[in-house]
Coordinates of C-alpha atoms in Angstrom, one line a residue:
X192 CA 38.9 25.4 -46.9
X193 CA 40.3 27.9 -44.3
X194 CA 41.0 31.1 -46.1
X195 CA 43.4 33.5 -44.2
X196 CA 44.6 30.8 -41.8
X197 CA 48.3 31.6 -42.7
X198 CA 47.7 35.2 -41.5
X199 CA 46.3 34.1 -38.2
X200 CA 49.1 31.8 -37.7
X201 CA 51.8 34.4 -38.6
X202 CA 50.1 36.9 -36.3
X203 CA 50.7 34.6 -33.6
X204 CA 54.5 35.2 -33.8
X205 CA 57.5 33.1 -32.5
X206 CA 56.9 32.0 -28.9
X207 CA 58.8 34.1 -26.3
X208 CA 59.7 30.9 -24.4
X209 CA 61.6 29.6 -27.4
X210 CA 63.5 32.9 -28.0
X211 CA 64.5 32.8 -24.4
X212 CA 65.6 29.2 -24.6
X213 CA 67.6 29.9 -27.8
X214 CA 65.5 27.5 -29.8
X215 CA 66.0 28.7 -33.4
X216 CA 63.3 26.5 -35.0
X217 CA 60.5 24.0 -34.4
X218 CA 57.4 22.5 -35.7
X219 CA 54.0 21.5 -34.5
X220 CA 51.4 19.4 -36.2
X221 CA 47.8 20.0 -35.1
X222 CA 44.6 18.0 -35.7
X223 CA 41.7 20.4 -36.0
X224 CA 38.2 19.3 -35.7
X225 CA 36.0 21.5 -38.0
X226 CA 32.2 21.7 -37.5
X227 CA 29.7 21.5 -40.4
X228 CA 29.5 25.3 -40.3
X229 CA 33.3 25.8 -40.4
X230 CA 34.2 26.4 -36.8
X231 CA 37.2 24.9 -35.3
X232 CA 35.7 23.1 -32.3
X233 CA 38.7 21.1 -31.2
X234 CA 42.6 21.3 -31.5
X235 CA 45.0 18.6 -30.5
X236 CA 48.8 18.6 -30.8
X237 CA 49.6 15.5 -32.7
X238 CA 53.4 16.0 -32.9
X239 CA 55.8 18.7 -31.7
X240 CA 59.6 19.4 -31.7
X241 CA 59.4 21.2 -28.4
X242 CA 56.5 22.0 -26.1
X243 CA 57.2 25.6 -26.1
X244 CA 55.5 25.8 -29.5
X245 CA 52.4 24.1 -28.5
X246 CA 50.3 26.6 -26.5
X247 CA 50.7 29.4 -29.2
X248 CA 49.9 27.0 -31.9
X249 CA 46.8 25.8 -30.3
X250 CA 45.6 29.3 -29.3
X251 CA 46.1 30.5 -33.0
X252 CA 44.3 27.6 -34.4
X253 CA 41.3 28.3 -32.3
X254 CA 41.1 31.7 -34.1
X255 CA 40.9 30.2 -37.6
X256 CA 37.6 30.3 -39.5
X257 CA 36.9 27.7 -42.2
X258 CA 34.3 27.3 -44.9
X259 CA 31.7 24.8 -43.8
X260 CA 31.8 21.3 -45.7
X261 CA 28.3 20.3 -44.6
X262 CA 29.7 17.8 -42.1
X263 CA 32.3 17.6 -39.3
X264 CA 35.8 17.0 -40.6
X265 CA 39.3 16.5 -39.2
X266 CA 42.4 18.1 -40.8
X267 CA 46.1 17.9 -40.0
X268 CA 47.8 21.3 -39.9
X269 CA 51.6 21.3 -40.0
X270 CA 53.2 24.4 -38.6
X271 CA 56.9 25.5 -38.9
X272 CA 58.5 28.1 -36.7
X273 CA 61.9 29.8 -37.6
X274 CA 63.4 32.4 -35.5
X275 CA 64.1 35.6 -37.4

């Protein structure tokens, strides 16, 4: 439905704030509203292990382009961050 979304999210990288705080891993679950044409129109953080992951996850999700489904839909997108 959203080809290439993993590249967009990986390109966002690990949050600097999390690195400075010594947080080695975290996760965020986002709810995306996707228009009938495939545009991400709204992003909401549903669950997060630490707020330092939220901003980058939301910004990256706004860059995702999806294939239109002919109607507006909502999807949950789980993201896992691991410091490397």
